[in-house]
Amino acid sequence: MKIDGQVIAKEIIENLKKTREKIKEKLVLGIIKVGHDPEVDLFIKQKEKLAKELNIDFRVYNLKETVKKKELRNFIKDLVKKKYPQGLILQLPLPKHLNQQYFLNALHTKDIECLTVKNLGYFFSGKPKILPPSVKTVEVILKKINFNPEEKNCLVLGYGKLIGKPIAHWLREKKANLILPHRIEDDFLLKSDLIISGVGVPKIINKCKKGAVIIDFGYKKLENKIYGDLDEEKIENLASYYTPTPGGTGPILVACLFENFLEKFL
């Protein structure tokens, strides 16, 4: 069965609207964007749309791709000192000459994605102050379909800091039988009860165990068409539940990001 991310996101957003009504102060969320990428602009537009729906001022700070390390550091430092915005997102990836973690750490208490070393430390030590939006997304989906990962074979494809690494840690905490392969093999796909992928290689998941659950964070645009890691035609009659691309994890991820922001004020 196809999981409709738009429907799940809408449910989260309805709760966020109620939360927003309880918060009487002005709210401002900022995104720091370095360079120009039309695909990144699309993701930012999605966030901007939800911010408007939740009565949150949304500011995009555009910096040139050639920005120097010191300039960017000082720019972030100045924003962190100010009252507004109360939350900051550093749009990734950064140009190659800029060290991502160095600048993420500069966000300090305005980090809402659990990407500073401090927030990651709390998360990986089992005492999270905030949860990564990707983890929240998985948690919401599994709860929705009544899937408990404990003692289930759970395959995580990709081990990046935004998707694979935090989700793998969360699954360990849930006592899942975690599988983290160096390469994708049929054997892993066919024995896994849950497959979570964030590789960004179109249709790389073309088989699965009967009744498996597949959560796809993969995103790749080719010839004006968007693909996930999942080959929907090959698995739709095998998987019990799966997320399509687009319209699967993406809307939920954005809603969870705003949930993190609003939770700062509760």
mmCIF file of C-alpha atoms in Angstrom:
data_model
loop_
_atom_site.group_PDB
_atom_site.id
_atom_site.type_symbol
_atom_site.label_atom_id
_atom_site.label_comp_id
_atom_site.label_asym_id
_atom_site.label_seq_id
_atom_site.Cartn_x
_atom_site.Cartn_y
_atom_site.Cartn_z
ATOM 1 C CA MET A 1 0.000 0.000 0.000
ATOM 2 C CA LYS A 2 1.243 3.446 -0.928
ATOM 3 C CA ILE A 3 1.772 5.793 2.035
ATOM 4 C CA ASP A 4 0.408 9.259 1.283
ATOM 5 C CA GLY A 5 2.887 11.681 2.829
ATOM 6 C CA GLN A 6 0.664 14.661 2.067
ATOM 7 C CA VAL A 7 -2.147 13.244 4.219
ATOM 8 C CA ILE A 8 0.179 12.482 7.148
ATOM 9 C CA ALA A 9 1.829 15.909 6.861
ATOM 10 C CA LYS A 10 -1.586 17.582 6.878
ATOM 11 C CA GLU A 11 -2.432 15.860 10.182
ATOM 12 C CA ILE A 12 0.839 17.108 11.709
ATOM 13 C CA ILE A 13 0.221 20.620 10.371
ATOM 14 C CA GLU A 14 -3.270 20.757 11.897
ATOM 15 C CA ASN A 15 -1.686 20.049 15.300
ATOM 16 C CA LEU A 16 1.016 22.641 14.612
ATOM 17 C CA LYS A 17 -1.652 25.268 13.961
ATOM 18 C CA LYS A 18 -3.103 24.589 17.411
ATOM 19 C CA THR A 19 0.373 24.858 18.929
ATOM 20 C CA ARG A 20 1.015 28.120 17.068
ATOM 21 C CA GLU A 21 -2.182 29.636 18.508
ATOM 22 C CA LYS A 22 -0.820 29.070 22.021
ATOM 23 C CA ILE A 23 2.400 30.945 21.216
ATOM 24 C CA LYS A 24 1.607 34.651 21.385
ATOM 25 C CA GLU A 25 4.961 36.061 20.315
ATOM 26 C CA LYS A 26 6.196 36.869 16.839
ATOM 27 C CA LEU A 27 8.026 33.930 15.266
ATOM 28 C CA VAL A 28 10.746 34.208 12.645
ATOM 29 C CA LEU A 29 12.514 31.326 10.907
ATOM 30 C CA GLY A 30 15.574 31.994 8.752
ATOM 31 C CA ILE A 31 17.341 30.027 6.029
ATOM 32 C CA ILE A 32 20.918 30.796 5.038
ATOM 33 C CA LYS A 33 21.477 29.883 1.411
ATOM 34 C CA VAL A 34 24.911 29.958 -0.204
ATOM 35 C CA GLY A 35 24.988 30.037 -4.005
ATOM 36 C CA HIS A 36 22.195 29.388 -6.493
ATOM 37 C CA ASP A 37 20.555 26.024 -7.186
ATOM 38 C CA PRO A 38 17.021 25.852 -8.681
ATOM 39 C CA GLU A 39 16.316 22.516 -6.943
ATOM 40 C CA VAL A 40 17.277 23.975 -3.562
ATOM 41 C CA ASP A 41 14.971 26.921 -4.281
ATOM 42 C CA LEU A 42 12.126 24.428 -4.721
ATOM 43 C CA PHE A 43 12.733 22.957 -1.248
ATOM 44 C CA ILE A 44 12.912 26.443 0.244
ATOM 45 C CA LYS A 45 9.580 27.362 -1.388
ATOM 46 C CA GLN A 46 7.950 24.365 0.329
ATOM 47 C CA LYS A 47 9.196 25.596 3.700
ATOM 48 C CA GLU A 48 8.121 29.157 2.921
ATOM 49 C CA LYS A 49 4.596 27.971 2.078
ATOM 50 C CA LEU A 50 4.222 26.125 5.386
ATOM 51 C CA ALA A 51 5.685 29.054 7.341
ATOM 52 C CA LYS A 52 2.983 31.308 5.895
ATOM 53 C CA GLU A 53 0.306 28.761 6.817
ATOM 54 C CA LEU A 54 1.584 28.749 10.414
ATOM 55 C CA ASN A 55 1.908 32.544 10.694
ATOM 56 C CA ILE A 56 5.700 32.373 10.919
ATOM 57 C CA ASP A 57 7.814 35.094 9.286
ATOM 58 C CA PHE A 58 10.191 33.425 6.858
ATOM 59 C CA ARG A 59 13.480 35.000 5.845
ATOM 60 C CA VAL A 60 15.920 33.756 3.239
ATOM 61 C CA TYR A 61 19.473 35.089 3.491
ATOM 62 C CA ASN A 62 21.145 34.740 0.088
ATOM 63 C CA LEU A 63 24.942 34.696 0.003
ATOM 64 C CA LYS A 64 27.225 34.355 -3.003
ATOM 65 C CA GLU A 65 28.811 30.985 -3.736
ATOM 66 C CA THR A 66 32.229 32.653 -3.434
ATOM 67 C CA VAL A 67 31.586 33.821 0.143
ATOM 68 C CA LYS A 68 34.703 33.509 2.293
ATOM 69 C CA LYS A 69 34.844 31.389 5.423
ATOM 70 C CA LYS A 70 35.259 34.377 7.743
ATOM 71 C CA GLU A 71 32.396 36.279 6.083
ATOM 72 C CA LEU A 72 29.970 33.390 6.501
ATOM 73 C CA ARG A 73 31.060 32.731 10.068
ATOM 74 C CA ASN A 74 30.525 36.391 11.030
ATOM 75 C CA PHE A 75 27.198 36.498 9.206
ATOM 76 C CA ILE A 76 25.887 33.475 11.137
ATOM 77 C CA LYS A 77 27.343 34.802 14.392
ATOM 78 C CA ASP A 78 25.466 38.101 13.963
ATOM 79 C CA LEU A 79 22.166 36.306 13.283
ATOM 80 C CA VAL A 80 22.605 34.071 16.326
ATOM 81 C CA LYS A 81 23.126 37.147 18.545
ATOM 82 C CA LYS A 82 19.917 38.820 17.382
ATOM 83 C CA LYS A 83 16.462 38.126 18.804
ATOM 84 C CA TYR A 84 15.179 37.268 15.327
ATOM 85 C CA PRO A 85 15.195 34.814 13.696
ATOM 86 C CA GLN A 86 14.673 32.419 16.622
ATOM 87 C CA GLY A 87 15.459 29.421 14.421
ATOM 88 C CA LEU A 88 18.052 29.014 11.663
ATOM 89 C CA ILE A 89 18.528 26.505 8.872
ATOM 90 C CA LEU A 90 21.810 26.341 6.980
ATOM 91 C CA GLN A 91 20.809 25.028 3.562
ATOM 92 C CA LEU A 92 23.009 22.105 2.554
ATOM 93 C CA PRO A 93 25.118 21.242 0.706
ATOM 94 C CA LEU A 94 27.566 24.127 0.996
ATOM 95 C CA PRO A 95 30.137 24.873 -1.715
ATOM 96 C CA LYS A 96 33.194 22.612 -1.462
ATOM 97 C CA HIS A 97 35.485 25.309 -0.040
ATOM 98 C CA LEU A 98 33.305 25.582 3.094
ATOM 99 C CA ASN A 99 33.380 23.012 5.910
ATOM 100 C CA GLN A 100 29.751 22.093 6.608
ATOM 101 C CA GLN A 101 30.100 20.976 10.229
ATOM 102 C CA TYR A 102 32.103 24.065 11.161
ATOM 103 C CA PHE A 103 29.258 26.343 10.063
ATOM 104 C CA LEU A 104 26.476 24.110 11.380
ATOM 105 C CA ASN A 105 28.065 24.330 14.831
ATOM 106 C CA ALA A 106 27.862 28.128 14.574
ATOM 107 C CA LEU A 107 24.040 27.921 14.657
ATOM 108 C CA HIS A 108 24.208 27.092 18.389
ATOM 109 C CA THR A 109 20.775 27.244 20.074
ATOM 110 C CA LYS A 110 19.064 28.281 16.833
ATOM 111 C CA ASP A 111 19.647 24.840 15.277
ATOM 112 C CA ILE A 112 16.290 23.125 14.610
ATOM 113 C CA GLU A 113 17.597 20.157 12.589
ATOM 114 C CA CYS A 114 19.796 18.529 15.266
ATOM 115 C CA LEU A 115 22.948 19.181 13.246
ATOM 116 C CA THR A 116 25.282 20.985 15.654
ATOM 117 C CA VAL A 117 27.868 18.793 17.378
ATOM 118 C CA LYS A 118 26.220 19.649 20.698
ATOM 119 C CA ASN A 119 22.737 18.550 19.625
ATOM 120 C CA LEU A 120 24.130 15.470 17.898
ATOM 121 C CA GLY A 121 25.980 14.604 21.110
ATOM 122 C CA TYR A 122 22.750 14.702 23.092
ATOM 123 C CA PHE A 123 20.994 12.635 20.429
ATOM 124 C CA PHE A 124 23.639 9.913 20.140
ATOM 125 C CA SER A 125 23.993 9.659 23.931
ATOM 126 C CA GLY A 126 20.283 8.886 24.220
ATOM 127 C CA LYS A 127 19.307 12.249 25.747
ATOM 128 C CA PRO A 128 18.082 14.250 22.742
ATOM 129 C CA LYS A 129 17.068 17.887 23.115
ATOM 130 C CA ILE A 130 15.540 17.715 19.627
ATOM 131 C CA LEU A 131 15.145 14.850 17.151
ATOM 132 C CA PRO A 132 16.455 14.993 13.576
ATOM 133 C CA PRO A 133 13.476 15.569 11.236
ATOM 134 C CA SER A 134 14.345 12.368 9.329
ATOM 135 C CA VAL A 135 14.035 10.333 12.542
ATOM 136 C CA LYS A 136 10.730 12.003 13.384
ATOM 137 C CA THR A 137 9.503 11.195 9.872
ATOM 138 C CA VAL A 138 10.299 7.497 10.276
ATOM 139 C CA GLU A 139 8.780 7.466 13.756
ATOM 140 C CA VAL A 140 5.535 9.050 12.493
ATOM 141 C CA ILE A 141 5.230 6.660 9.535
ATOM 142 C CA LEU A 142 5.906 3.512 11.576
ATOM 143 C CA LYS A 143 3.431 4.583 14.229
ATOM 144 C CA LYS A 144 0.838 5.259 11.526
ATOM 145 C CA ILE A 145 1.144 1.749 10.081
ATOM 146 C CA ASN A 146 1.576 0.115 13.503
ATOM 147 C CA PHE A 147 5.066 -1.267 12.783
ATOM 148 C CA ASN A 148 7.370 -1.976 15.727
ATOM 149 C CA PRO A 149 11.032 -2.299 14.615
ATOM 150 C CA GLU A 150 12.070 -4.272 17.712
ATOM 151 C CA GLU A 151 13.800 -7.536 16.663
ATOM 152 C CA LYS A 152 12.875 -6.897 13.022
ATOM 153 C CA ASN A 153 15.485 -6.969 10.245
ATOM 154 C CA CYS A 154 15.919 -3.285 9.404
ATOM 155 C CA LEU A 155 18.066 -2.327 6.423
ATOM 156 C CA VAL A 156 19.410 1.233 6.179
ATOM 157 C CA LEU A 157 20.873 2.217 2.812
ATOM 158 C CA GLY A 158 23.120 5.269 2.904
ATOM 159 C CA TYR A 159 24.836 6.555 6.036
ATOM 160 C CA GLY A 160 24.730 10.326 5.593
ATOM 161 C CA LYS A 161 24.389 12.773 8.488
ATOM 162 C CA LEU A 162 20.857 13.872 7.511
ATOM 163 C CA ILE A 163 19.199 10.505 6.904
ATOM 164 C CA GLY A 164 21.064 7.224 7.367
ATOM 165 C CA LYS A 165 23.237 7.860 10.400
ATOM 166 C CA PRO A 166 20.577 9.295 12.760
ATOM 167 C CA ILE A 167 17.939 6.779 11.633
ATOM 168 C CA ALA A 168 20.340 3.857 12.154
ATOM 169 C CA HIS A 169 21.046 5.079 15.689
ATOM 170 C CA TRP A 170 17.329 5.439 16.420
ATOM 171 C CA LEU A 171 16.678 1.885 15.187
ATOM 172 C CA ARG A 172 19.466 0.556 17.435
ATOM 173 C CA GLU A 173 17.789 2.272 20.373
ATOM 174 C CA LYS A 174 14.552 0.520 19.376
ATOM 175 C CA LYS A 175 16.370 -2.867 19.510
ATOM 176 C CA ALA A 176 16.055 -3.535 15.785
ATOM 177 C CA ASN A 177 18.284 -6.069 14.023
ATOM 178 C CA LEU A 178 20.148 -3.392 12.097
ATOM 179 C CA ILE A 179 21.717 -4.073 8.697
ATOM 180 C CA LEU A 180 24.169 -1.450 7.378
ATOM 181 C CA PRO A 181 25.682 -2.843 4.162
ATOM 182 C CA HIS A 182 28.672 -1.444 2.289
ATOM 183 C CA ARG A 183 26.838 -2.181 -0.949
ATOM 184 C CA ILE A 184 23.278 -3.117 -1.866
ATOM 185 C CA GLU A 185 22.804 -6.841 -2.400
ATOM 186 C CA ASP A 186 19.675 -8.851 -3.188
ATOM 187 C CA ASP A 187 20.148 -10.952 -0.063
ATOM 188 C CA PHE A 188 19.783 -7.894 2.186
ATOM 189 C CA LEU A 189 16.741 -6.603 0.291
ATOM 190 C CA LEU A 190 14.988 -9.974 0.404
ATOM 191 C CA LYS A 191 15.427 -10.641 4.120
ATOM 192 C CA SER A 192 14.590 -7.165 5.475
ATOM 193 C CA ASP A 193 11.277 -6.386 7.175
ATOM 194 C CA LEU A 194 11.987 -2.656 6.935
ATOM 195 C CA ILE A 195 14.071 -0.870 4.296
ATOM 196 C CA ILE A 196 14.988 2.798 4.738
ATOM 197 C CA SER A 197 16.923 4.415 1.917
ATOM 198 C CA GLY A 198 18.552 7.788 1.356
ATOM 199 C CA VAL A 199 21.032 6.975 -1.391
ATOM 200 C CA GLY A 200 19.723 9.166 -4.209
ATOM 201 C CA VAL A 201 20.151 6.495 -6.906
ATOM 202 C CA PRO A 202 16.952 6.081 -8.966
ATOM 203 C CA LYS A 203 15.191 2.694 -8.741
ATOM 204 C CA ILE A 204 18.044 0.977 -6.908
ATOM 205 C CA ILE A 205 15.516 -0.880 -4.725
ATOM 206 C CA ASN A 206 13.864 -3.191 -7.242
ATOM 207 C CA LYS A 207 12.974 -6.139 -5.015
ATOM 208 C CA CYS A 208 11.954 -6.810 -1.438
ATOM 209 C CA LYS A 209 10.613 -9.418 0.943
ATOM 210 C CA LYS A 210 6.861 -10.047 0.693
ATOM 211 C CA GLY A 211 5.173 -7.768 3.239
ATOM 212 C CA ALA A 212 8.185 -5.485 3.779
ATOM 213 C CA VAL A 213 7.886 -1.795 4.634
ATOM 214 C CA ILE A 214 9.957 0.620 2.523
ATOM 215 C CA ILE A 215 10.603 4.246 3.467
ATOM 216 C CA ASP A 216 12.333 6.135 0.676
ATOM 217 C CA PHE A 217 14.162 9.436 1.283
ATOM 218 C CA GLY A 218 15.967 9.267 -2.070
ATOM 219 C CA TYR A 219 15.579 12.188 -4.459
ATOM 220 C CA LYS A 220 16.993 12.605 -7.937
ATOM 221 C CA LYS A 221 15.809 14.772 -10.811
ATOM 222 C CA LEU A 222 16.539 13.442 -14.297
ATOM 223 C CA GLU A 223 15.146 14.983 -17.493
ATOM 224 C CA ASN A 224 12.575 16.998 -15.511
ATOM 225 C CA LYS A 225 11.273 13.905 -13.723
ATOM 226 C CA ILE A 226 11.734 13.176 -10.015
ATOM 227 C CA TYR A 227 12.827 9.710 -8.902
ATOM 228 C CA GLY A 228 13.300 8.049 -5.538
ATOM 229 C CA ASP A 229 15.538 5.085 -4.699
ATOM 230 C CA LEU A 230 12.530 2.817 -5.078
ATOM 231 C CA ASP A 231 11.332 1.134 -8.272
ATOM 232 C CA GLU A 232 7.628 1.436 -7.525
ATOM 233 C CA GLU A 233 6.472 -0.837 -10.353
ATOM 234 C CA LYS A 234 8.696 -3.682 -9.155
ATOM 235 C CA ILE A 235 7.718 -3.607 -5.483
ATOM 236 C CA GLU A 236 4.142 -2.267 -5.300
ATOM 237 C CA ASN A 237 2.658 -5.792 -5.150
ATOM 238 C CA LEU A 238 5.307 -7.066 -2.728
ATOM 239 C CA ALA A 239 5.658 -4.367 -0.065
ATOM 240 C CA SER A 240 2.930 -4.035 2.551
ATOM 241 C CA TYR A 241 3.646 -0.285 2.733
ATOM 242 C CA TYR A 242 5.964 2.040 0.819
ATOM 243 C CA THR A 243 6.503 5.769 0.345
ATOM 244 C CA PRO A 244 6.420 7.146 -3.214
ATOM 245 C CA THR A 245 8.598 9.943 -4.596
ATOM 246 C CA PRO A 246 7.425 12.663 -4.730
ATOM 247 C CA GLY A 247 4.680 12.894 -2.112
ATOM 248 C CA GLY A 248 6.093 10.433 0.394
ATOM 249 C CA THR A 249 8.663 11.383 3.024
ATOM 250 C CA GLY A 250 9.201 14.958 1.759
ATOM 251 C CA PRO A 251 6.021 16.635 3.069
ATOM 252 C CA ILE A 252 6.332 14.834 6.420
ATOM 253 C CA LEU A 253 9.974 15.891 6.749
ATOM 254 C CA VAL A 254 9.073 19.566 6.278
ATOM 255 C CA ALA A 255 6.220 19.320 8.807
ATOM 256 C CA CYS A 256 8.558 17.689 11.354
ATOM 257 C CA LEU A 257 11.103 20.467 10.850
ATOM 258 C CA PHE A 258 8.483 23.075 11.778
ATOM 259 C CA GLU A 259 7.420 20.928 14.723
ATOM 260 C CA ASN A 260 11.004 21.171 16.022
ATOM 261 C CA PHE A 261 10.880 24.951 15.622
ATOM 262 C CA LEU A 262 7.588 25.401 17.476
ATOM 263 C CA GLU A 263 8.673 23.062 20.284
ATOM 264 C CA LYS A 264 11.335 25.638 21.197
ATOM 265 C CA PHE A 265 8.556 27.861 22.556
ATOM 266 C CA LEU A 266 6.659 25.311 24.651
#
